[in-house]
PDB file of C-alpha atoms in Angstrom:
ATOM      1  CA  UNK I   1    -103.526-224.985 -17.231  1.00  0.00           C
ATOM      2  CA  UNK I   2    -104.918-222.260 -19.478  1.00  0.00           C
ATOM      3  CA  UNK I   3    -101.455-221.573 -20.887  1.00  0.00           C
ATOM      4  CA  UNK I   4    -100.959-225.276 -21.730  1.00  0.00           C
ATOM      5  CA  UNK I   5    -104.282-225.342 -23.627  1.00  0.00           C
ATOM      6  CA  UNK I   6    -103.251-222.252 -25.599  1.00  0.00           C
ATOM      7  CA  UNK I   7     -99.879-223.795 -26.477  1.00  0.00           C
ATOM      8  CA  UNK I   8    -101.540-227.036 -27.616  1.00  0.00           C
ATOM      9  CA  UNK I   9    -104.122-225.116 -29.656  1.00  0.00           C
ATOM     10  CA  UNK I  10    -101.374-223.044 -31.289  1.00  0.00           C
ATOM     11  CA  UNK I  11     -99.347-226.173 -32.110  1.00  0.00           C
ATOM     12  CA  UNK I  12    -102.403-227.813 -33.695  1.00  0.00           C
ATOM     13  CA  UNK I  13    -103.085-224.614 -35.651  1.00  0.00           C
ATOM     14  CA  UNK I  14     -99.504-224.579 -36.985  1.00  0.00           C
ATOM     15  CA  UNK I  15     -99.695-228.238 -37.982  1.00  0.00           C
ATOM     16  CA  UNK I  16    -102.978-227.674 -39.830  1.00  0.00           C
ATOM     17  CA  UNK I  17    -101.579-224.610 -41.590  1.00  0.00           C
ATOM     18  CA  UNK I  18     -98.384-226.426 -42.519  1.00  0.00           C
ATOM     19  CA  UNK I  19    -100.365-229.378 -43.831  1.00  0.00           C
ATOM     20  CA  UNK I  20    -102.803-227.158 -45.745  1.00  0.00           C
ATOM     21  CA  UNK I  21     -99.918-225.453 -47.505  1.00  0.00           C
ATOM     22  CA  UNK I  22     -98.734-228.796 -48.815  1.00  0.00           C
ATOM     23  CA  UNK I  23     -95.764-228.821 -46.468  1.00  0.00           C
ATOM     24  CA  UNK I  24     -93.969-232.102 -46.119  1.00  0.00           C
ATOM     25  CA  UNK I  25     -93.635-233.245 -42.525  1.00  0.00           C
ATOM     26  CA  UNK I  26     -91.183-236.016 -43.400  1.00  0.00           C
ATOM     27  CA  UNK I  27     -90.754-239.364 -45.080  1.00  0.00           C
ATOM     28  CA  UNK I  28     -92.050-242.503 -43.369  1.00  0.00           C
ATOM     29  CA  UNK I  29     -89.910-245.651 -43.337  1.00  0.00           C
ATOM     30  CA  UNK I  30     -89.895-249.129 -41.864  1.00  0.00           C
ATOM     31  CA  UNK I  31     -86.913-249.527 -39.527  1.00  0.00           C
ATOM     32  CA  UNK I  32     -85.208-252.050 -37.297  1.00  0.00           C
ATOM     33  CA  UNK I  33     -82.826-251.516 -34.435  1.00  0.00           C
ATOM     34  CA  UNK I  34     -80.387-254.021 -32.958  1.00  0.00           C
ATOM     35  CA  UNK I  35     -81.245-252.789 -29.492  1.00  0.00           C
ATOM     36  CA  UNK I  36     -83.864-253.637 -26.904  1.00  0.00           C
ATOM     37  CA  UNK I  37     -86.710-251.241 -26.248  1.00  0.00           C
ATOM     38  CA  UNK I  38     -89.832-251.497 -24.106  1.00  0.00           C
ATOM     39  CA  UNK I  39     -90.847-254.853 -25.590  1.00  0.00           C
ATOM     40  CA  UNK I  40     -87.677-256.615 -24.360  1.00  0.00           C
ATOM     41  CA  UNK I  41     -86.963-258.339 -27.680  1.00  0.00           C
ATOM     42  CA  UNK I  42     -83.541-258.544 -29.349  1.00  0.00           C
ATOM     43  CA  UNK I  43     -84.693-256.568 -32.404  1.00  0.00           C
ATOM     44  CA  UNK I  44     -86.730-253.361 -32.222  1.00  0.00           C
ATOM     45  CA  UNK I  45     -89.262-252.873 -35.022  1.00  0.00           C
ATOM     46  CA  UNK I  46     -90.397-249.354 -35.769  1.00  0.00           C
ATOM     47  CA  UNK I  47     -92.044-247.043 -38.248  1.00  0.00           C
ATOM     48  CA  UNK I  48     -90.052-243.827 -38.324  1.00  0.00           C
ATOM     49  CA  UNK I  49     -90.355-240.362 -39.799  1.00  0.00           C
ATOM     50  CA  UNK I  50     -87.262-238.743 -41.290  1.00  0.00           C
ATOM     51  CA  UNK I  51     -87.023-235.029 -42.012  1.00  0.00           C
ATOM     52  CA  UNK I  52     -83.920-233.495 -43.604  1.00  0.00           C
ATOM     53  CA  UNK I  53     -81.901-236.627 -42.878  1.00  0.00           C
ATOM     54  CA  UNK I  54     -82.823-236.768 -39.183  1.00  0.00           C
ATOM     55  CA  UNK I  55     -85.225-239.145 -37.478  1.00  0.00           C
ATOM     56  CA  UNK I  56     -87.893-236.956 -35.908  1.00  0.00           C
ATOM     57  CA  UNK I  57     -90.218-239.682 -34.638  1.00  0.00           C
ATOM     58  CA  UNK I  58     -90.255-243.427 -34.098  1.00  0.00           C
ATOM     59  CA  UNK I  59     -93.289-245.576 -33.452  1.00  0.00           C
ATOM     60  CA  UNK I  60     -92.081-248.860 -31.953  1.00  0.00           C
ATOM     61  CA  UNK I  61     -94.368-251.711 -33.028  1.00  0.00           C
ATOM     62  CA  UNK I  62     -94.673-255.458 -32.546  1.00  0.00           C
ATOM     63  CA  UNK I  63     -92.963-257.661 -35.128  1.00  0.00           C
ATOM     64  CA  UNK I  64     -96.343-258.924 -36.386  1.00  0.00           C
ATOM     65  CA  UNK I  65     -97.620-255.421 -37.059  1.00  0.00           C
ATOM     66  CA  UNK I  66     -94.369-254.491 -38.800  1.00  0.00           C
ATOM     67  CA  UNK I  67     -94.402-257.523 -41.113  1.00  0.00           C
ATOM     68  CA  UNK I  68     -98.140-257.594 -41.852  1.00  0.00           C
ATOM     69  CA  UNK I  69     -98.025-253.880 -42.721  1.00  0.00           C
ATOM     70  CA  UNK I  70     -94.941-254.278 -44.930  1.00  0.00           C
ATOM     71  CA  UNK I  71     -96.633-257.220 -46.652  1.00  0.00           C
ATOM     72  CA  UNK I  72     -99.644-254.960 -47.345  1.00  0.00           C
ATOM     73  CA  UNK I  73    -102.039-257.116 -45.350  1.00  0.00           C
ATOM     74  CA  UNK I  74    -102.741-254.568 -42.593  1.00  0.00           C
ATOM     75  CA  UNK I  75    -103.573-250.951 -43.463  1.00  0.00           C
ATOM     76  CA  UNK I  76    -101.308-248.136 -42.297  1.00  0.00           C
ATOM     77  CA  UNK I  77    -100.372-244.706 -43.710  1.00  0.00           C
ATOM     78  CA  UNK I  78     -96.764-245.890 -44.128  1.00  0.00           C
ATOM     79  CA  UNK I  79     -97.971-248.301 -46.847  1.00  0.00           C
ATOM     80  CA  UNK I  80    -101.100-246.576 -48.233  1.00  0.00           C
ATOM     81  CA  UNK I  81    -101.317-248.758 -51.365  1.00  0.00           C
ATOM     82  CA  UNK I  82    -100.950-251.930 -49.269  1.00  0.00           C
ATOM     83  CA  UNK I  83     -98.167-253.251 -51.493  1.00  0.00           C
ATOM     84  CA  UNK I  84     -95.949-256.181 -50.602  1.00  0.00           C
ATOM     85  CA  UNK I  85     -92.884-254.017 -49.977  1.00  0.00           C
ATOM     86  CA  UNK I  86     -90.616-257.040 -49.552  1.00  0.00           C
ATOM     87  CA  UNK I  87     -91.488-258.226 -53.036  1.00  0.00           C
ATOM     88  CA  UNK I  88     -91.160-254.686 -54.402  1.00  0.00           C
ATOM     89  CA  UNK I  89     -87.629-254.415 -52.973  1.00  0.00           C
ATOM     90  CA  UNK I  90     -86.502-257.898 -54.016  1.00  0.00           C
ATOM     91  CA  UNK I  91     -86.500-259.508 -50.559  1.00  0.00           C
ATOM     92  CA  UNK I  92     -87.081-263.247 -50.946  1.00  0.00           C
ATOM     93  CA  UNK I  93     -88.835-265.513 -48.459  1.00  0.00           C
ATOM     94  CA  UNK I  94     -91.340-262.987 -47.076  1.00  0.00           C
ATOM     95  CA  UNK I  95     -94.962-263.768 -47.840  1.00  0.00           C
ATOM     96  CA  UNK I  96     -98.420-264.339 -46.357  1.00  0.00           C
ATOM     97  CA  UNK I  97     -99.534-267.853 -45.453  1.00  0.00           C
ATOM     98  CA  UNK I  98    -103.105-268.730 -46.454  1.00  0.00           C
ATOM     99  CA  UNK I  99    -105.366-271.689 -45.752  1.00  0.00           C
ATOM    100  CA  UNK I 100    -107.388-273.632 -48.342  1.00  0.00           C
ATOM    101  CA  UNK I 101    -110.117-270.961 -48.328  1.00  0.00           C
ATOM    102  CA  UNK I 102    -107.595-268.190 -49.039  1.00  0.00           C
ATOM    103  CA  UNK I 103    -107.774-266.716 -45.543  1.00  0.00           C
ATOM    104  CA  UNK I 104    -104.502-265.326 -44.186  1.00  0.00           C
ATOM    105  CA  UNK I 105    -103.357-267.443 -41.241  1.00  0.00           C
ATOM    106  CA  UNK I 106     -99.851-266.079 -40.749  1.00  0.00           C
ATOM    107  CA  UNK I 107     -96.695-265.088 -42.550  1.00  0.00           C
ATOM    108  CA  UNK I 108     -93.300-266.483 -43.415  1.00  0.00           C
ATOM    109  CA  UNK I 109     -90.383-264.070 -43.052  1.00  0.00           C
ATOM    110  CA  UNK I 110     -87.111-265.987 -43.122  1.00  0.00           C
ATOM    111  CA  UNK I 111     -84.660-263.033 -43.102  1.00  0.00           C
ATOM    112  CA  UNK I 112     -86.094-261.806 -39.796  1.00  0.00           C
ATOM    113  CA  UNK I 113     -85.160-265.119 -38.188  1.00  0.00           C
ATOM    114  CA  UNK I 114     -81.482-264.343 -38.815  1.00  0.00           C
ATOM    115  CA  UNK I 115     -81.217-260.653 -37.889  1.00  0.00           C
ATOM    116  CA  UNK I 116     -80.039-261.353 -34.325  1.00  0.00           C
ATOM    117  CA  UNK I 117     -76.936-263.020 -35.794  1.00  0.00           C
ATOM    118  CA  UNK I 118     -75.642-259.652 -37.027  1.00  0.00           C
ATOM    119  CA  UNK I 119     -75.202-258.453 -33.434  1.00  0.00           C
ATOM    120  CA  UNK I 120     -74.522-261.591 -31.385  1.00  0.00           C
ATOM    121  CA  UNK I 121     -71.859-264.310 -31.459  1.00  0.00           C
ATOM    122  CA  UNK I 122     -74.194-266.680 -29.633  1.00  0.00           C
ATOM    123  CA  UNK I 123     -77.971-266.436 -29.186  1.00  0.00           C
ATOM    124  CA  UNK I 124     -78.580-264.804 -25.772  1.00  0.00           C
ATOM    125  CA  UNK I 125     -81.334-267.294 -24.834  1.00  0.00           C
ATOM    126  CA  UNK I 126     -80.724-270.368 -27.003  1.00  0.00           C
ATOM    127  CA  UNK I 127     -77.039-270.900 -26.317  1.00  0.00           C
ATOM    128  CA  UNK I 128     -76.538-273.605 -28.918  1.00  0.00           C
ATOM    129  CA  UNK I 129     -77.343-271.179 -31.777  1.00  0.00           C
ATOM    130  CA  UNK I 130     -74.358-269.401 -33.334  1.00  0.00           C
ATOM    131  CA  UNK I 131     -74.476-265.868 -34.668  1.00  0.00           C
ATOM    132  CA  UNK I 132     -72.166-264.081 -37.100  1.00  0.00           C
ATOM    133  CA  UNK I 133     -70.725-261.420 -34.800  1.00  0.00           C
ATOM    134  CA  UNK I 134     -67.065-261.594 -33.814  1.00  0.00           C
ATOM    135  CA  UNK I 135     -67.939-260.066 -30.438  1.00  0.00           C
ATOM    136  CA  UNK I 136     -70.048-261.734 -27.749  1.00  0.00           C
ATOM    137  CA  UNK I 137     -72.742-259.004 -27.514  1.00  0.00           C
ATOM    138  CA  UNK I 138     -71.790-256.605 -30.254  1.00  0.00           C
ATOM    139  CA  UNK I 139     -69.986-256.826 -33.594  1.00  0.00           C
ATOM    140  CA  UNK I 140     -66.239-256.252 -33.752  1.00  0.00           C
ATOM    141  CA  UNK I 141     -64.880-252.854 -34.745  1.00  0.00           C
ATOM    142  CA  UNK I 142     -64.293-254.130 -38.291  1.00  0.00           C
ATOM    143  CA  UNK I 143     -67.853-255.461 -38.497  1.00  0.00           C
ATOM    144  CA  UNK I 144     -69.236-252.149 -37.197  1.00  0.00           C
ATOM    145  CA  UNK I 145     -67.277-250.382 -39.941  1.00  0.00           C
ATOM    146  CA  UNK I 146     -68.689-252.886 -42.457  1.00  0.00           C
ATOM    147  CA  UNK I 147     -72.240-252.041 -41.290  1.00  0.00           C
ATOM    148  CA  UNK I 148     -71.525-248.302 -41.467  1.00  0.00           C
ATOM    149  CA  UNK I 149     -70.154-248.611 -44.990  1.00  0.00           C
ATOM    150  CA  UNK I 150     -72.916-250.914 -46.282  1.00  0.00           C
ATOM    151  CA  UNK I 151     -75.985-249.566 -44.446  1.00  0.00           C
ATOM    152  CA  UNK I 152     -75.083-246.117 -43.126  1.00  0.00           C
ATOM    153  CA  UNK I 153     -75.472-247.023 -39.448  1.00  0.00           C
ATOM    154  CA  UNK I 154     -72.732-245.527 -37.270  1.00  0.00           C
ATOM    155  CA  UNK I 155     -73.724-247.251 -34.032  1.00  0.00           C
ATOM    156  CA  UNK I 156     -75.587-250.544 -34.312  1.00  0.00           C
ATOM    157  CA  UNK I 157     -76.588-250.385 -30.630  1.00  0.00           C
ATOM    158  CA  UNK I 158     -78.380-247.023 -30.849  1.00  0.00           C
ATOM    159  CA  UNK I 159     -79.395-246.314 -34.462  1.00  0.00           C
ATOM    160  CA  UNK I 160     -82.099-247.656 -36.734  1.00  0.00           C
ATOM    161  CA  UNK I 161     -81.465-249.182 -40.158  1.00  0.00           C
ATOM    162  CA  UNK I 162     -84.258-248.001 -42.426  1.00  0.00           C
ATOM    163  CA  UNK I 163     -85.446-247.371 -45.950  1.00  0.00           C
ATOM    164  CA  UNK I 164     -83.441-248.879 -48.801  1.00  0.00           C
ATOM    165  CA  UNK I 165     -80.691-249.896 -46.355  1.00  0.00           C
ATOM    166  CA  UNK I 166     -83.148-252.066 -44.437  1.00  0.00           C
ATOM    167  CA  UNK I 167     -84.337-253.881 -47.552  1.00  0.00           C
ATOM    168  CA  UNK I 168     -80.708-254.325 -48.656  1.00  0.00           C
ATOM    169  CA  UNK I 169     -79.861-255.869 -45.267  1.00  0.00           C
ATOM    170  CA  UNK I 170     -82.848-258.226 -45.500  1.00  0.00           C
ATOM    171  CA  UNK I 171     -81.638-259.385 -48.916  1.00  0.00           C
ATOM    172  CA  UNK I 172     -78.033-259.677 -47.730  1.00  0.00           C
ATOM    173  CA  UNK I 173     -78.645-261.806 -44.616  1.00  0.00           C
ATOM    174  CA  UNK I 174     -79.946-264.525 -46.958  1.00  0.00           C
ATOM    175  CA  UNK I 175     -76.753-264.590 -49.041  1.00  0.00           C
ATOM    176  CA  UNK I 176     -74.068-267.127 -48.031  1.00  0.00           C
ATOM    177  CA  UNK I 177     -71.406-264.928 -49.694  1.00  0.00           C
ATOM    178  CA  UNK I 178     -72.492-261.886 -47.649  1.00  0.00           C
ATOM    179  CA  UNK I 179     -72.580-263.930 -44.436  1.00  0.00           C
ATOM    180  CA  UNK I 180     -69.035-265.158 -45.087  1.00  0.00           C
ATOM    181  CA  UNK I 181     -67.795-261.597 -45.782  1.00  0.00           C
ATOM    182  CA  UNK I 182     -69.480-260.284 -42.637  1.00  0.00           C
ATOM    183  CA  UNK I 183     -68.234-263.092 -40.379  1.00  0.00           C
ATOM    184  CA  UNK I 184     -64.636-262.598 -41.547  1.00  0.00           C
ATOM    185  CA  UNK I 185     -64.641-258.796 -41.755  1.00  0.00           C
ATOM    186  CA  UNK I 186     -61.335-257.439 -40.557  1.00  0.00           C
ATOM    187  CA  UNK I 187     -59.720-254.075 -40.404  1.00  0.00           C
ATOM    188  CA  UNK I 188     -57.302-252.991 -43.074  1.00  0.00           C
ATOM    189  CA  UNK I 189     -54.095-252.598 -41.075  1.00  0.00           C
ATOM    190  CA  UNK I 190     -52.323-250.880 -43.973  1.00  0.00           C
ATOM    191  CA  UNK I 191     -54.727-247.936 -44.005  1.00  0.00           C
ATOM    192  CA  UNK I 192     -53.625-244.657 -42.511  1.00  0.00           C
ATOM    193  CA  UNK I 193     -55.385-242.818 -39.642  1.00  0.00           C
TER     194      UNK I 193
END
């Protein structure tokens, strides 16, 4: 037990020293994953830390916390100036809803209503809702390549989309032209290995 306390104390000491020297621990980003985590939802919402191109931590959060923080309504170190990051990054249809007295009573976030369609052909719970995927539970190989090329995600079922790529995706899922391109993505059969 004594050894564990010494290790923890040493780790805290190193973190304080690193921080005091102005060392950068990593960049914080909003992120989504097309996989289920502990909350059993179709989309995982997280706030991640990236260091030297690698995700070093992920804080999985509820959708409400994610959106209210990104809208600047709730405080969090990831958005210290409490800006509306959707507006800043040109994502339409994401805003706070207020009553007659100006009190926030909710939010509207249309692009988040469509994210499941990227992964699924048919909604897993509401079977009469169609998605954009060519595969039943995962995009086709051509669509996975499309997502890798456009958003830098190699495996949609295990990796987060974050940073500028996330805001680009949120803009894109509202574009009928993008939806058409994604739904009809096919492999180039003339390309070499």
